[in-house]
Short mmCIF file of C-alpha atoms in Angstrom, two decimals:
data_model
loop_
_atom_site.label_atom_id
_atom_site.label_comp_id
_atom_site.label_asym_id
_atom_site.label_seq_id
_atom_site.Cartn_x
_atom_site.Cartn_y
_atom_site.Cartn_z
CA MET A 26 83.55 122.19 96.43
CA ARG A 27 84.00 125.96 95.76
CA TYR A 28 87.22 127.91 95.11
CA THR A 29 87.55 131.33 94.64
CA SER A 30 88.09 132.67 90.80
CA ALA A 31 90.62 134.17 89.35
CA ARG A 32 90.80 137.68 88.25
CA THR A 33 93.13 139.50 86.05
CA THR A 34 94.91 142.21 87.95
CA ASP A 35 97.93 142.85 89.27
CA GLU A 36 96.15 142.00 93.01
CA THR A 37 96.18 138.60 93.82
CA ALA A 38 93.05 137.32 92.86
CA THR A 39 91.96 133.82 94.69
CA ILE A 40 90.75 130.40 93.47
CA THR A 41 90.02 128.76 96.35
CA ASP A 42 89.29 124.90 96.95
CA GLY A 43 88.69 124.54 99.34
CA THR A 44 87.07 71.40 127.15
CA PRO A 45 84.50 67.91 129.59
CA ALA A 46 84.82 68.18 133.27
CA ASP A 47 85.98 64.58 135.01
CA ALA A 48 82.89 62.87 136.89
CA THR A 49 83.80 62.08 140.82
CA SER A 50 82.54 58.47 141.52
CA HIS A 51 81.07 58.76 145.17
CA THR A 52 80.88 54.82 146.68
CA ALA A 53 78.81 53.85 149.68
CA THR A 54 79.72 51.63 152.31
CA THR A 55 76.98 49.38 153.24
CA THR A 56 77.11 47.89 156.51
CA HIS A 57 74.90 44.60 157.67
CA LEU A 58 74.32 44.29 161.09
CA THR A 59 73.40 41.03 161.92
CA GLN A 60 71.16 40.36 165.39
CA VAL A 61 72.29 37.11 167.40
CA THR A 62 69.85 36.09 169.64
CA HIS A 63 71.15 33.60 172.39
CA LEU A 64 68.40 31.21 173.67
CA PRO A 65 68.82 29.58 177.03
CA HIS A 66 69.47 26.20 177.26
CA LEU A 67 70.31 23.16 179.44
CA THR A 68 73.97 22.30 180.01
CA GLN A 69 74.71 19.30 182.21
CA ARG A 70 77.31 20.16 184.63
CA THR A 71 80.21 17.93 184.89
CA PRO A 72 83.11 17.98 186.95
CA GLN A 73 85.72 20.29 186.54
CA PRO A 74 89.32 19.33 187.49
CA ARG A 75 90.95 21.73 189.94
CA ARG A 76 92.82 24.97 188.85
CA THR A 77 96.11 25.98 189.76
CA ARG A 78 96.45 29.22 190.90
CA ARG A 79 98.28 30.10 187.92
CA THR A 80 95.51 28.63 185.89
CA ARG A 81 93.10 30.54 187.44
CA ARG A 82 94.88 34.26 187.15
CA ARG A 83 94.91 32.88 183.45
CA VAL A 84 91.27 32.51 183.39
CA ARG A 85 90.40 35.65 184.74
CA SER A 86 92.43 37.71 182.82
CA GLY A 87 91.31 36.18 179.47
CA GLY A 88 87.78 36.69 180.83
CA ARG A 89 88.54 40.37 181.44
CA ALA A 90 89.71 40.62 178.20
CA ALA A 91 86.53 39.44 176.92
CA ALA A 92 84.56 41.75 178.71
CA LEU A 93 86.77 44.62 177.70
CA GLY A 94 85.71 43.61 173.95
CA THR A 95 82.07 42.97 174.30
CA ALA A 96 81.95 46.44 176.01
CA ALA A 97 83.95 48.19 173.33
CA LEU A 98 81.29 46.33 170.68
CA ALA A 99 79.10 48.10 172.73
CA LEU A 100 80.35 51.10 172.33
CA VAL A 101 81.01 50.95 168.86
CA LEU A 102 77.71 49.81 167.38
CA PRO A 103 75.77 52.45 168.57
CA LEU A 104 77.60 54.82 166.60
CA ALA A 105 76.52 53.11 163.25
CA ALA A 106 73.14 54.33 162.27
CA CYS A 107 71.23 52.79 159.61
CA SER A 108 69.28 53.34 156.69
CA SER A 109 66.11 52.69 155.60
CA GLU A 110 67.71 50.53 152.83
CA GLY A 111 69.82 48.56 155.14
CA GLU A 112 73.07 51.04 154.25
CA SER A 113 74.76 52.69 157.37
CA SER A 114 76.21 56.26 156.93
CA GLY A 115 79.27 57.21 158.87
CA PRO A 116 79.18 59.51 162.20
CA ALA A 117 77.42 62.58 162.01
CA GLY A 118 79.63 64.94 160.66
CA GLY A 119 81.99 62.46 158.74
CA SER A 120 82.18 61.61 155.15
CA SER A 121 81.44 57.32 154.08
CA SER A 122 84.93 56.07 152.94
CA SER A 123 85.69 53.40 150.52
CA SER A 124 88.29 51.32 149.31
CA ALA A 125 87.42 52.81 145.71
CA GLY A 126 87.65 56.26 146.91
CA SER A 127 91.07 55.66 148.51
CA ALA A 128 92.80 54.12 145.95
CA PRO A 129 94.65 56.40 143.28
CA SER A 130 93.28 57.16 139.97
CA PRO A 131 94.88 55.43 137.15
CA SER A 132 97.41 57.80 135.08
CA GLN A 133 96.19 58.85 131.87
CA THR A 134 98.13 57.57 129.01
CA PRO A 135 98.47 59.63 125.75
CA THR A 136 95.59 59.07 123.02
CA VAL A 137 97.48 60.39 120.39
CA ASP A 138 101.19 59.34 119.49
CA PRO A 139 103.32 62.89 119.35
CA ALA A 140 105.24 61.36 116.72
CA ALA A 141 102.37 61.12 114.40
CA TYR A 142 101.28 64.74 114.89
CA ARG A 143 104.88 66.12 114.54
CA HIS A 144 104.44 64.44 111.27
CA ALA A 145 101.44 66.02 110.29
CA LEU A 146 102.88 69.09 111.13
CA THR A 147 105.67 69.09 108.96
CA GLY A 148 103.36 67.83 106.13
CA ALA A 149 101.17 70.84 106.31
CA LEU A 150 103.41 73.62 107.11
CA GLY A 151 106.45 72.40 104.73
CA PRO A 152 104.30 73.44 101.47
CA LEU A 153 103.80 77.03 102.92
CA ASP A 154 107.28 77.21 104.28
CA SER A 155 108.46 76.82 100.89
CA ALA A 156 105.80 79.55 99.47
CA LEU A 157 106.45 82.31 101.90
CA ARG A 158 110.23 81.68 101.28
CA ALA A 159 109.29 82.39 97.21
CA ILE A 160 107.97 85.90 98.31
CA ASP A 161 111.39 87.10 99.42
CA ARG A 162 112.87 85.82 96.32
CA ALA A 163 109.74 87.62 94.01
CA HIS A 164 110.49 91.21 92.69
CA GLU A 165 107.35 93.95 93.19
CA GLY A 166 104.87 94.00 90.74
CA GLY A 167 103.18 90.57 88.74
CA SER A 168 105.93 88.30 90.02
CA LEU A 169 105.49 89.53 93.87
CA ASN A 170 101.61 89.14 93.46
CA LYS A 171 102.00 85.91 92.09
CA ALA A 172 103.67 84.69 94.97
CA LEU A 173 101.37 86.30 97.86
CA ASP A 174 98.62 84.16 96.01
CA THR A 175 100.48 81.43 96.13
CA ALA A 176 101.45 81.13 100.00
CA ALA A 177 97.72 82.59 100.81
CA THR A 178 96.61 79.44 99.29
CA LYS A 179 99.08 77.24 100.69
CA ALA A 180 98.05 78.71 104.62
CA ASP A 181 94.18 77.95 103.88
CA THR A 182 95.38 74.58 102.59
CA ALA A 183 97.43 74.10 106.29
CA ALA A 184 94.89 75.49 108.45
CA THR A 185 92.28 72.88 106.89
CA ALA A 186 94.74 70.13 107.10
CA LEU A 187 95.53 70.84 110.86
CA GLN A 188 91.79 71.70 111.85
CA THR A 189 91.14 68.07 111.52
CA VAL A 190 94.61 66.44 112.55
CA ALA A 191 94.59 63.57 115.87
CA THR A 192 96.96 66.02 118.37
CA PRO A 193 98.25 65.18 121.76
CA ASP A 194 96.11 66.70 124.71
CA ASN A 195 99.04 69.17 125.72
CA ALA A 196 98.99 70.61 122.04
CA ILE A 197 95.44 70.92 121.70
CA ALA A 198 94.98 74.50 122.40
CA GLY A 199 98.27 75.61 120.48
CA ASN A 200 97.04 73.54 117.48
CA SER A 201 93.60 75.49 117.68
CA GLN A 202 95.71 78.94 117.78
CA LEU A 203 98.06 77.59 115.03
CA VAL A 204 95.03 77.08 112.76
CA SER A 205 93.44 80.47 113.67
CA SER A 206 96.37 82.09 112.85
CA LEU A 207 97.06 80.44 108.94
CA ARG A 208 93.58 81.93 108.53
CA SER A 209 94.27 85.13 109.13
CA LEU A 210 97.52 84.91 107.74
CA GLY A 211 95.90 83.70 104.19
CA GLN A 212 93.67 86.61 104.70
CA ASP A 213 96.99 89.19 104.86
CA LEU A 214 98.85 87.72 102.40
CA LYS A 215 95.98 88.57 100.05
CA SER A 216 95.32 92.10 101.29
CA ALA A 217 98.77 93.14 100.78
CA ARG A 218 98.84 92.16 97.10
CA GLY A 219 99.70 95.46 95.06
CA THR A 220 97.56 97.06 93.08
CA GLY A 221 100.09 98.00 90.52
CA GLY A 222 98.45 101.86 90.33
CA ARG A 223 100.49 104.84 91.23
CA CYS A 224 99.14 104.80 94.40
CA ALA A 225 100.45 101.60 95.58
CA THR A 226 101.85 100.82 99.28
CA SER A 227 104.41 98.44 99.18
CA PRO A 228 103.54 94.70 99.91
CA ARG A 229 106.23 94.47 102.30
CA VAL A 230 105.27 97.78 103.89
CA GLU A 231 101.39 96.25 104.04
CA LEU A 232 102.83 93.02 105.87
CA GLY A 233 104.86 94.69 108.44
CA THR A 234 101.49 96.39 109.85
CA ALA A 235 99.55 92.73 109.31
CA ARG A 236 98.66 91.17 112.47
CA GLY A 237 98.54 87.57 110.62
CA PRO A 238 101.94 87.10 110.35
CA GLN A 239 103.06 87.95 114.24
CA SER A 240 99.80 85.67 115.09
CA VAL A 241 101.16 82.68 113.03
CA LYS A 242 104.66 83.39 114.94
CA GLU A 243 103.41 83.23 118.60
CA ALA A 244 101.58 79.88 117.62
CA GLY A 245 104.47 78.50 116.23
CA ARG A 246 106.51 79.62 119.33
CA ALA A 247 104.30 78.01 121.83
CA LEU A 248 104.08 75.03 120.31
CA THR A 249 107.84 74.67 119.55
CA ALA A 250 107.90 74.97 123.46
CA LEU A 251 106.45 71.75 123.40
CA GLY A 252 108.41 69.66 121.29
CA TYR A 253 106.32 70.13 118.12
CA ASP A 254 108.09 72.56 115.59
CA ALA A 255 105.90 74.73 114.21
CA ALA A 256 108.26 77.41 112.76
CA LEU A 257 107.68 79.14 110.05
CA ARG A 258 109.90 81.12 107.90
CA LEU A 259 107.94 84.59 107.50
CA PRO A 260 108.52 86.84 104.21
CA ARG A 261 110.47 89.82 105.22
CA THR A 262 109.02 93.17 105.51
CA GLU A 263 109.48 96.62 105.20
CA GLN A 264 108.22 99.64 107.44
CA ALA A 265 106.12 102.41 106.17
CA LYS A 266 108.34 105.30 105.04
CA HIS A 267 107.74 108.91 105.02
CA ARG A 268 109.56 110.25 102.14
CA ARG A 269 108.62 114.14 101.11
CA LEU A 270 110.27 116.95 98.85
CA GLY A 271 110.68 120.19 100.01
CA ASN A 272 108.12 122.95 100.37
CA GLY A 273 108.14 124.37 96.78
CA ASP A 274 110.41 122.06 95.12
CA PHE A 275 109.72 121.66 91.53
CA VAL A 276 108.88 117.76 90.49
CA ARG A 277 109.05 119.09 86.98
CA ASP A 278 109.90 121.88 85.58
CA GLY A 279 109.23 123.21 81.71
CA SER A 280 110.36 126.54 80.22
CA ARG A 281 108.74 129.45 82.30
CA GLY A 282 109.31 133.10 80.69
CA GLY A 283 106.08 135.07 80.98
CA LEU A 284 105.12 137.13 83.85
CA GLY A 285 101.99 135.20 85.64
CA ARG A 286 102.06 134.44 88.93
CA LEU A 287 100.28 130.87 90.66
CA THR A 288 100.14 130.77 94.62
CA VAL A 289 99.25 127.49 95.75
CA ARG A 290 97.82 127.09 99.93
CA ASN A 291 97.48 123.80 101.08
CA GLY A 292 95.29 123.96 104.17
CA THR A 293 94.69 120.26 103.71
CA GLY A 294 96.29 117.16 106.41
CA THR A 295 98.98 115.84 103.24
CA ASP A 296 101.16 117.11 101.30
CA ALA A 297 100.12 117.88 97.73
CA VAL A 298 101.68 118.14 94.07
CA VAL A 299 99.84 120.58 91.59
CA THR A 300 100.29 119.93 87.96
CA LEU A 301 99.51 122.57 85.05
CA THR A 302 99.14 121.24 81.56
CA ARG A 303 98.47 122.74 78.49
CA GLY A 304 96.98 120.57 76.03
CA THR A 305 98.82 117.03 76.86
CA GLN A 306 101.90 118.90 77.70
CA THR A 307 102.77 119.34 81.52
CA ALA A 308 104.14 122.90 81.76
CA PHE A 309 105.41 122.03 86.05
CA SER A 310 104.43 120.23 88.99
CA VAL A 311 105.32 121.84 92.17
CA TYR A 312 105.34 120.32 95.78
CA VAL A 313 103.39 121.89 98.52
CA ARG A 314 103.89 120.62 102.07
CA LYS A 315 100.35 120.81 104.12
CA GLY A 316 99.99 123.60 105.91
CA SER A 317 102.06 125.50 103.85
CA ASN A 318 102.15 127.73 100.83
CA ALA A 319 104.20 128.17 97.92
CA THR A 320 104.44 130.46 95.14
CA VAL A 321 105.50 129.41 91.04
CA ARG A 322 106.66 132.66 89.21
CA SER A 323 107.25 133.53 85.61
CA VAL A 324 104.09 131.79 84.06
CA ASN A 325 103.81 131.85 80.48
CA SER A 326 100.21 133.01 79.41
CA GLY A 327 98.22 130.13 78.34
CA SER A 328 95.38 128.48 79.51
CA TYR A 329 96.27 125.70 81.87
CA THR A 330 94.10 122.44 83.13
CA VAL A 331 95.14 122.58 86.98
CA TYR A 332 95.46 119.33 88.42
CA PHE A 333 96.76 117.87 92.04
CA THR A 334 97.35 115.27 94.20
CA THR A 335 97.38 114.47 97.73
CA GLY A 336 98.79 112.12 100.31
CA GLU A 337 101.42 110.59 102.06
CA ASP A 338 105.32 109.47 101.10
CA TRP A 339 105.97 110.81 97.89
CA ASN A 340 107.62 108.24 95.31
CA SER A 341 109.66 109.67 93.15
CA ALA A 342 109.90 106.94 90.71
CA LYS A 343 106.52 106.79 90.19
CA ASN A 344 105.70 110.73 90.91
CA SER A 345 103.17 110.01 93.06
CA PHE A 346 102.04 108.93 97.10
CA THR A 347 102.27 105.82 98.16
CA ARG A 348 99.33 106.48 101.18
CA GLN A 349 96.05 108.06 101.26
CA CYS A 350 96.15 109.40 97.76
CA SER A 351 93.87 111.16 96.05
CA PHE A 352 94.04 112.86 92.57
CA GLU A 353 91.99 115.40 91.54
CA LYS A 354 91.66 118.54 89.16
CA PHE A 355 89.74 122.04 88.74
CA ASP A 356 86.66 121.83 86.29
CA ASP A 357 87.59 125.73 85.34
CA LYS A 358 90.46 126.62 83.49
CA ALA A 359 93.32 128.80 84.61
CA ASN A 360 94.27 131.71 82.52
CA PHE A 361 97.43 133.41 82.53
CA ARG A 362 97.59 136.45 80.50
CA THR A 363 100.11 139.39 79.98
CA VAL A 364 98.84 142.34 78.13
CA ARG A 365 100.68 146.03 77.84
CA VAL A 366 98.50 148.65 79.43
CA ALA A 367 99.05 152.56 79.30
CA GLY A 368 101.91 153.15 81.89
CA GLY A 369 103.13 149.42 82.22
CA THR A 370 101.89 145.90 81.67
CA GLN A 371 99.34 143.78 83.13
CA TYR A 372 99.58 140.36 84.37
CA THR A 373 97.70 137.61 85.91
CA VAL A 374 98.00 136.39 89.90
CA LEU A 375 96.03 133.51 90.43
CA THR A 376 95.96 131.89 93.99
CA PHE A 377 94.26 128.24 94.93
CA THR A 378 93.34 126.87 97.97
CA LEU A 379 93.38 123.24 98.02
CA ASN A 380 91.19 122.51 100.76
CA LYS A 381 87.72 123.82 100.70
CA VAL A 382 86.79 127.02 101.90
CA ILE A 383 83.68 129.03 102.58
CA GLY A 384 82.57 131.24 99.40
CA GLY A 385 84.89 128.95 97.15
CA ASN A 386 83.50 129.36 93.61
CA ALA A 387 85.64 126.71 91.73
CA SER A 388 84.59 123.19 91.94
CA THR A 389 86.57 119.89 91.20
CA SER A 390 86.43 116.31 90.14
CA THR A 391 88.16 113.14 90.82
CA VAL A 392 90.91 111.94 88.17
CA PRO A 393 91.58 108.19 87.82
CA PRO A 394 95.14 107.77 88.69
CA GLY A 395 95.94 106.44 85.18
CA ASP A 396 94.95 110.20 83.80
CA PHE A 397 96.82 112.20 86.33
CA PRO A 398 99.61 114.04 84.48
CA SER A 399 103.06 112.71 85.20
#
């Protein structure tokens, strides 16, 4: 990174930075046709009693009925085609029928007692629910980090227990979703754990944008709608903040009484705070919004180290941004001088550009957050 170097002049010099399917049973109906052969035989003719008109009429009627029955049988039998194995198939274009095929299938009975599953849910989710409630009571810092670690472990334990539990048929999908969601929740709880550094997003903000808590809520609702209480009290979250100071506002201002002048151009995509120190003492810190310039006047003569930090959401209590933080310093000192010359006084005017620029001649180095001046 190169930045324009300073020069001592009364003009501005620039330092720039720049699931299985059911089997269907098909039952074949076998029709056995027995051929009866009528052999001729002799019968003794016996005199028959004389029939009345009514009797003959009845015989004739019966005879016609028998004849009709024989004719019907003759019509039906040709419709049945015998297979080579003695099985007969139905009429062409029809389907085989059987008593087994027409009988209603028995209703399935639950393989798992719903009450037993409810008991398993309570046993798995109870400890996790308690751990999640503890997160709400914890203060930011070590106490909150410890509560997050405990809840993450409980989430993984609950997922392992429910992954192997016997589940009623109507809850299989919901239980699987819950297991997956609990795994995700455990990871999010670990990721939200604060680092304790200056540039640290609140764990409650991190959880507010995480997918795990929302997924657990959806899975719990689905099982609860089926009569299996899987509700969890998830920890409260916070929305990301966007705190800023005004452009040119001092974060810290020491005694200034010189003639030097410092202009800062922030062409980066985030706000910045520029801090000048002399030895271990901070002379001043000025806030420069993205895309803006800010000028500090009355800079005392001396040699200064120039630090700058960029990011989003300025936390005044920590004197740091909470998101997208970076901490850097210019490798060369900024020297301000005020001297009397013939006809007047000469003082230093310096310009720093925080974004990289072509032709810049000032290099920068990354600074550990803990070494950045408050």
